[in-house]
PDB file of C-alpha atoms and ligand atoms in Angstrom:
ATOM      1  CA  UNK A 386     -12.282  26.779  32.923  1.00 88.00           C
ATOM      2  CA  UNK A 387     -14.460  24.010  33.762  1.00 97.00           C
ATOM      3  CA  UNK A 388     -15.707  22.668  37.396  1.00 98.00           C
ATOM      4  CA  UNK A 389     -13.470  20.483  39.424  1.00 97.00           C
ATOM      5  CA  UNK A 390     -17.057  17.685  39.294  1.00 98.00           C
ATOM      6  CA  UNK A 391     -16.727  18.187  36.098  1.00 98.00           C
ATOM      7  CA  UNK A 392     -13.128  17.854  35.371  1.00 98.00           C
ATOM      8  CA  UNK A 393     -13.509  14.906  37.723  1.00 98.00           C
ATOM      9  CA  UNK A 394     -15.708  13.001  35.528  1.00 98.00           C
ATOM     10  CA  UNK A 395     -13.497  13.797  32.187  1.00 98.00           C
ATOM     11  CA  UNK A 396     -10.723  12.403  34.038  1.00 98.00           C
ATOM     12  CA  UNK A 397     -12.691   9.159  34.925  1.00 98.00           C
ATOM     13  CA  UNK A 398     -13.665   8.878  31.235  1.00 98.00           C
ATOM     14  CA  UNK A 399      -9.881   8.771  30.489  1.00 98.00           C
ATOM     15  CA  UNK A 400      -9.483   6.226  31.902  1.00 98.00           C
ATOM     16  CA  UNK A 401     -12.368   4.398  30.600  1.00 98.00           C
ATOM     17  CA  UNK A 402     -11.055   5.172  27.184  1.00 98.00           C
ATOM     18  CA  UNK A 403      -7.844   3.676  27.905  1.00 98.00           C
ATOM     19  CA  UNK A 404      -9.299   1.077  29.488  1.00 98.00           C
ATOM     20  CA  UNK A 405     -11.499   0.350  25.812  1.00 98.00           C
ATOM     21  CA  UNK A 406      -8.312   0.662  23.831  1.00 98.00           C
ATOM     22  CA  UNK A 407      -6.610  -2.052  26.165  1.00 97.00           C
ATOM     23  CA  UNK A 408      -9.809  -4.093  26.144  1.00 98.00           C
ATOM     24  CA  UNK A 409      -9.683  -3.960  22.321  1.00 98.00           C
ATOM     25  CA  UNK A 410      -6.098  -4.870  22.085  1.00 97.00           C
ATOM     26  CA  UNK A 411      -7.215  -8.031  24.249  1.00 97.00           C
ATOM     27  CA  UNK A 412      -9.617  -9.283  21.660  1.00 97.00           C
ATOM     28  CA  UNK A 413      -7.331  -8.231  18.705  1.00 97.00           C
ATOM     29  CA  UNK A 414      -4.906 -11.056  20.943  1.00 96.00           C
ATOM     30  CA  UNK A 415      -7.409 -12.997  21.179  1.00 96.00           C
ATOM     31  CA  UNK A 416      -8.518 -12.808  17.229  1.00 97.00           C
ATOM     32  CA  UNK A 417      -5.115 -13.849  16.226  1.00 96.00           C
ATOM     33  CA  UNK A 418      -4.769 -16.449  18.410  1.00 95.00           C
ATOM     34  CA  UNK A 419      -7.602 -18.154  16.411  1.00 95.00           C
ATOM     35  CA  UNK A 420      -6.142 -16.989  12.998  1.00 96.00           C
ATOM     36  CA  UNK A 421      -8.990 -14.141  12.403  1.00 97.00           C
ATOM     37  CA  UNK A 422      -6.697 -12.291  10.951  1.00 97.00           C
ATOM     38  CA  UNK A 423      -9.413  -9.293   9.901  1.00 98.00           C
ATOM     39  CA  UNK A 424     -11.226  -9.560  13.015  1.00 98.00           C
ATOM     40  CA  UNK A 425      -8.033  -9.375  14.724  1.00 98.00           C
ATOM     41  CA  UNK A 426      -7.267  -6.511  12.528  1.00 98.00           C
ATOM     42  CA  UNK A 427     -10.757  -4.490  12.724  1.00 98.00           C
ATOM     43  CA  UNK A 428      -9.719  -5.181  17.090  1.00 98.00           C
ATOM     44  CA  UNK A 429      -6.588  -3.013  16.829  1.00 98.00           C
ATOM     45  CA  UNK A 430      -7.894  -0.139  14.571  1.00 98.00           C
ATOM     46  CA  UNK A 431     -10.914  -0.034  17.347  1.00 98.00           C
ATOM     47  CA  UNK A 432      -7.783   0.206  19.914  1.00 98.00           C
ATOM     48  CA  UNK A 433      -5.936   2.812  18.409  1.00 97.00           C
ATOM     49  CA  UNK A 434      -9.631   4.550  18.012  1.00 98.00           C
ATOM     50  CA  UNK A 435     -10.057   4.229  21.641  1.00 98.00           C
ATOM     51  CA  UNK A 436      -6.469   5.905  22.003  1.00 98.00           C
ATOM     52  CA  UNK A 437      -7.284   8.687  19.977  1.00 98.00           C
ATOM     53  CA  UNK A 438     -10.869   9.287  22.395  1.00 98.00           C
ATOM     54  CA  UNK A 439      -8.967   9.228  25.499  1.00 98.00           C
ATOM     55  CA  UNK A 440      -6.410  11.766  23.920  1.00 98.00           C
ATOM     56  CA  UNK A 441      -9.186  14.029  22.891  1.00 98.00           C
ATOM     57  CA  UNK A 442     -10.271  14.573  26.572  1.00 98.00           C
ATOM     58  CA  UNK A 443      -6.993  15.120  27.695  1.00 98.00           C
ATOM     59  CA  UNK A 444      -6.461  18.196  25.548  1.00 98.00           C
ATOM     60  CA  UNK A 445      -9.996  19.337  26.401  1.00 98.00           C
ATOM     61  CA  UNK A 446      -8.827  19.287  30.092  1.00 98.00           C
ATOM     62  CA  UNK A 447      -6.007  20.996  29.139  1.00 98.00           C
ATOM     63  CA  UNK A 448      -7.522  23.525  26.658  1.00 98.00           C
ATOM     64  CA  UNK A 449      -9.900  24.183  30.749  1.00 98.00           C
ATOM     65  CA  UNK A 450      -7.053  24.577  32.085  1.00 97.00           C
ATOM     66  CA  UNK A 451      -7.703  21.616  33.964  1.00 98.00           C
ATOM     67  CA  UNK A 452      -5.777  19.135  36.018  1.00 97.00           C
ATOM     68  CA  UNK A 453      -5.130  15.666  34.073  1.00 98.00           C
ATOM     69  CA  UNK A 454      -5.212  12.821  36.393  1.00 97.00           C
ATOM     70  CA  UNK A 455      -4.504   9.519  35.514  1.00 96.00           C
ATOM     71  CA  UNK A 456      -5.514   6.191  37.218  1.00 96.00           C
ATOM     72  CA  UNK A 457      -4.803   2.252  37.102  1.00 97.00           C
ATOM     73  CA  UNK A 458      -6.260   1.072  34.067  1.00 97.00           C
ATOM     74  CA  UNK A 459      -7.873  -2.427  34.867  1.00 96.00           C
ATOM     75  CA  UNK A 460      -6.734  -5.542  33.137  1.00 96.00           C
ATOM     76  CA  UNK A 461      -9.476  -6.759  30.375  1.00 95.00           C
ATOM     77  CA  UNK A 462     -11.208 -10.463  31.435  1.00 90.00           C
ATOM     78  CA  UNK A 463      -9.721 -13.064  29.949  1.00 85.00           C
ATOM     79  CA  UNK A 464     -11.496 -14.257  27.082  1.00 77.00           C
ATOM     80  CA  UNK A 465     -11.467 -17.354  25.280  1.00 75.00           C
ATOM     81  CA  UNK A 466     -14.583 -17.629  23.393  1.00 83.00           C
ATOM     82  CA  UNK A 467     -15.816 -17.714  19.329  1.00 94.00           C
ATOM     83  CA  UNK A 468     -16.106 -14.428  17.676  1.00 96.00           C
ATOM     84  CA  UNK A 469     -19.661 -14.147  18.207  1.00 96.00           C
ATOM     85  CA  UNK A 470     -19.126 -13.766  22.103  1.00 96.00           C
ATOM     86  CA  UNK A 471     -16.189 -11.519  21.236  1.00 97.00           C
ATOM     87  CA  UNK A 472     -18.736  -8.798  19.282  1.00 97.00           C
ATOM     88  CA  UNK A 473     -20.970  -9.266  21.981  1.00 97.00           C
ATOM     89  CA  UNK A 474     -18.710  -8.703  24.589  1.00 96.00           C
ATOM     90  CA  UNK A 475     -18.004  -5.020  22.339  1.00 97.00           C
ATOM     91  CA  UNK A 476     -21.596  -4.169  21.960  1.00 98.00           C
ATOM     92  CA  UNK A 477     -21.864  -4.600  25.693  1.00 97.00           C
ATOM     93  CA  UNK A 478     -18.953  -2.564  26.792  1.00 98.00           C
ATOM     94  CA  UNK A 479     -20.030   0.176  24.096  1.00 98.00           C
ATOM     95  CA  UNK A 480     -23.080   0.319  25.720  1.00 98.00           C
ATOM     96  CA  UNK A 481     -22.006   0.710  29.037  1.00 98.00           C
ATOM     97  CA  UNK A 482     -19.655   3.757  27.264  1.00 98.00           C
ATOM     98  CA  UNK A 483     -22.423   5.403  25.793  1.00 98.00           C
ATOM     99  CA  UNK A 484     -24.125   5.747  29.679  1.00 98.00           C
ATOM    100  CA  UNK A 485     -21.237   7.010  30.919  1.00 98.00           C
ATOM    101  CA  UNK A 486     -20.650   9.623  27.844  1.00 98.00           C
ATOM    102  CA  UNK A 487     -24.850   9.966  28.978  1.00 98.00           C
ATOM    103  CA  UNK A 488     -23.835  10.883  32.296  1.00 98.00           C
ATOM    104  CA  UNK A 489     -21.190  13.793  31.687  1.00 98.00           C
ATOM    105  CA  UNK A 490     -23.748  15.207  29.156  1.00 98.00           C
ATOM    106  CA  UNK A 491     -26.257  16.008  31.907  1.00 98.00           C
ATOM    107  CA  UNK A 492     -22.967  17.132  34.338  1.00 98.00           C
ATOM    108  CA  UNK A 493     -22.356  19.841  31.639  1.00 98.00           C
ATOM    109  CA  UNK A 494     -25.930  20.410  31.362  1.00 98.00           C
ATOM    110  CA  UNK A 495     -26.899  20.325  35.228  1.00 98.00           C
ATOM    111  CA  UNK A 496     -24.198  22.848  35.424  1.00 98.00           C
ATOM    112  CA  UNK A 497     -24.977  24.639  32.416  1.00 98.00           C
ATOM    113  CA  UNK A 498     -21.530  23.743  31.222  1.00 98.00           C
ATOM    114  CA  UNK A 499     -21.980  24.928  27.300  1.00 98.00           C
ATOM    115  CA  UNK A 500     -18.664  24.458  26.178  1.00 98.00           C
ATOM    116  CA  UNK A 501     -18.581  20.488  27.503  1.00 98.00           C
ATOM    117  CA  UNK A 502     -21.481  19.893  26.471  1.00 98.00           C
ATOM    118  CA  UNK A 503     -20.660  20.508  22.769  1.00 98.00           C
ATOM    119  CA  UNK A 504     -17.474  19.068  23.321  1.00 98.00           C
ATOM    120  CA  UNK A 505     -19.480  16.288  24.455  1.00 98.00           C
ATOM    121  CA  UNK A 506     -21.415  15.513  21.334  1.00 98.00           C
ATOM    122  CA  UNK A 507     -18.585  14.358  19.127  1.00 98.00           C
ATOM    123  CA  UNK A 508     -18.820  11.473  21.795  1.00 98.00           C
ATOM    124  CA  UNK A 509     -22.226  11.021  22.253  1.00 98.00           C
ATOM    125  CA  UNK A 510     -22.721  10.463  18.113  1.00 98.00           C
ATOM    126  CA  UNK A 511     -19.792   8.521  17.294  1.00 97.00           C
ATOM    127  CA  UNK A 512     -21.266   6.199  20.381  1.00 98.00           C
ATOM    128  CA  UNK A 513     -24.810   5.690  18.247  1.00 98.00           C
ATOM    129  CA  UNK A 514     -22.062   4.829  14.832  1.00 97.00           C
ATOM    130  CA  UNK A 515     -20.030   2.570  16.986  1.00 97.00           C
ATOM    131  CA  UNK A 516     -23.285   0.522  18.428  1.00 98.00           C
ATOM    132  CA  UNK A 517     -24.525   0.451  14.741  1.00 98.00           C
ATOM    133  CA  UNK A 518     -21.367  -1.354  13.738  1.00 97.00           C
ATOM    134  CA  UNK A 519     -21.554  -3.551  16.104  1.00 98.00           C
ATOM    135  CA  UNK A 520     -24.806  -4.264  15.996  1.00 98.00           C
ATOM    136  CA  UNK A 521     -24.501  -5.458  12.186  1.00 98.00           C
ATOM    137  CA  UNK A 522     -21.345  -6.889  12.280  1.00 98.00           C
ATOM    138  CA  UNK A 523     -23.344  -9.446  14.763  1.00 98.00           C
ATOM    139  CA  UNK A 524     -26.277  -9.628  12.446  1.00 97.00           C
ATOM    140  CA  UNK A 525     -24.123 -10.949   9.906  1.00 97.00           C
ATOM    141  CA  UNK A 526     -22.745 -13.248  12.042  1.00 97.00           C
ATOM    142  CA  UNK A 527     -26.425 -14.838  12.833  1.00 97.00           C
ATOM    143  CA  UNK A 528     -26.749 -14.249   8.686  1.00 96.00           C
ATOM    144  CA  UNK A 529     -23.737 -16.045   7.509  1.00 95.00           C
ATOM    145  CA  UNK A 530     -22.487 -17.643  10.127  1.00 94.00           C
ATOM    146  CA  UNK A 531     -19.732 -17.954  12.699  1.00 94.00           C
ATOM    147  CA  UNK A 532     -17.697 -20.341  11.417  1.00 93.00           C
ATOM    148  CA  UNK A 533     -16.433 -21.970   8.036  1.00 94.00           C
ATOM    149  CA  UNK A 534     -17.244 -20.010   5.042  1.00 95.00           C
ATOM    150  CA  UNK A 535     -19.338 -17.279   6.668  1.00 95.00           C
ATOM    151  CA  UNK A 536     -17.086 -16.437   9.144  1.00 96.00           C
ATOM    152  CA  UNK A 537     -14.033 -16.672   6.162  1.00 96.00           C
ATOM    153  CA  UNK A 538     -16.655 -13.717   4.258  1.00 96.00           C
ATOM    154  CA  UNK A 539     -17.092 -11.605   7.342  1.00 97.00           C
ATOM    155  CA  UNK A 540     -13.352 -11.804   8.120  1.00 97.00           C
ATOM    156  CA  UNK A 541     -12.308 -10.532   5.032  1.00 97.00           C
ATOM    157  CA  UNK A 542     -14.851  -7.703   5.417  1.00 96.00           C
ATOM    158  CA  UNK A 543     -13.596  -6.605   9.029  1.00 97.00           C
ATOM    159  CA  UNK A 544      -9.773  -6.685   6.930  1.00 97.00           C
ATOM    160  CA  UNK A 545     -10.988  -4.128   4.400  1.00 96.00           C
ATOM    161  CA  UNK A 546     -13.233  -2.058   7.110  1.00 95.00           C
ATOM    162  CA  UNK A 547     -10.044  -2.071   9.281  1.00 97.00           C
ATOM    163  CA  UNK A 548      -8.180  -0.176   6.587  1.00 95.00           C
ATOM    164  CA  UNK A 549     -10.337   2.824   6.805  1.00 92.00           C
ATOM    165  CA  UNK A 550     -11.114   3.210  10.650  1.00 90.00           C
ATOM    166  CA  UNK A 551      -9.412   5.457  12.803  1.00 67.00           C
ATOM    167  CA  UNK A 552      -8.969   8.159   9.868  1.00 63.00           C
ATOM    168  CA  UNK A 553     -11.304  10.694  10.964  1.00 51.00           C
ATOM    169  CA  UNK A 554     -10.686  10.297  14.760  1.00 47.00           C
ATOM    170  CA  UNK A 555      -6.737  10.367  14.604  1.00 47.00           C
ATOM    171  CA  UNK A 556      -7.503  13.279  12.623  1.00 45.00           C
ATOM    172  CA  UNK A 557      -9.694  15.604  15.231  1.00 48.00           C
ATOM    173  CA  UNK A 558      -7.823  13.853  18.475  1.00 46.00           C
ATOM    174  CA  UNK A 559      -5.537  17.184  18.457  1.00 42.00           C
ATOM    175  CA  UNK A 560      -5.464  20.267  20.819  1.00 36.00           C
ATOM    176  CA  UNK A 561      -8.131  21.871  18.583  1.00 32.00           C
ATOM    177  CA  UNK A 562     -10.916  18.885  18.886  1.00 31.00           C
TER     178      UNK A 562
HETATM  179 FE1  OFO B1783     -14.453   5.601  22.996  1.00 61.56          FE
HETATM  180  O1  OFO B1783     -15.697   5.045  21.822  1.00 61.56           O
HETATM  181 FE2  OFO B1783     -16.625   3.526  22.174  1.00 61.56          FE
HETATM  182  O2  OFO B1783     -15.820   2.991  23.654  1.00 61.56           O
END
């Protein structure tokens, strides 16, 4: 059983999670609109990733025994930018993800919460792999560019890195993770 705060705040990060996998289906639209086909594809394996986060804390809460409460889920912004702006758009959001992760971490440890807090650090280090990604995936947009050929390379890439996300989360998003 966990606290109702902290039940509160696993609930809120639901919906933050569903709000990232709808965000990411936005810019998968958005990739495909401009014919990035593996940028639009690397988009939709990050939104069934975010999918398989938010499902994670819902059987947590209901491992604890704990009410599941869902809430609106706010509509992405409306983007119409070059894929640069899209990846920084994602390292921003993932930021702002990885404070909020920061801030149920010290719930469960204010309250001595053991349990959440280990539950907690699946979150917390996939957070620091999903900033890496992003993080280089920009720097080899600055290194090969953001348009013509460069882009064409780093397109294909995101295709073939595509293929391979999700496994590993799908994988642990059951009762048991
Ligand atoms: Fe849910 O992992 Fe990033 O946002």
């Amino acid at each position: 059983m966990i606290s109702p705060q902290m039940s509160t705040q696993i609930n809120a990060q639901i919906n933050r999670e569903l709000y990232s996998s709808y965000f990411y289906l936005a810019l998968a639209a958005q990739a495909e609109a401009a014919n990035l086909k593996g940028t639009a594809s690397w988009f939709m394996a990050k939104h069934g990733e975010e999918m398989t986060h938010a499902l994670k804390m819902y059987h947590y809460l209901v491992d604890q025994d704990a009410d599941v409460k869902f809430s609106e889920v706010s509509a992405p912004p409306a983007q119409n930018n070059g894929v640069m702006s899209m990846f920084e758009t994602t390292l921003a959001h993932e930021r702002q993800v990885t404070a909020a992760i920061n801030e149920l971490v010290d719930q469960a440890l204010t309250e001595k919460d053991h349990a959440t807090n280990v539950f907690l650090q699946w979150f917390v280090t996939e957070q620091i792999e999903e900033e890496a990604t992003v993080n280089d995936i920009i720097g080899r947009l600055r290194l090969f560019g953001d348009q013509g050929q460069g882009l064409l390379l780093i397109d294909n890439e995101l295709a073939e890195t595509a293929k391979t996300m999700g496994q590993s989360s799908s994988a642990d998003s059951g009762a048991a993770a």
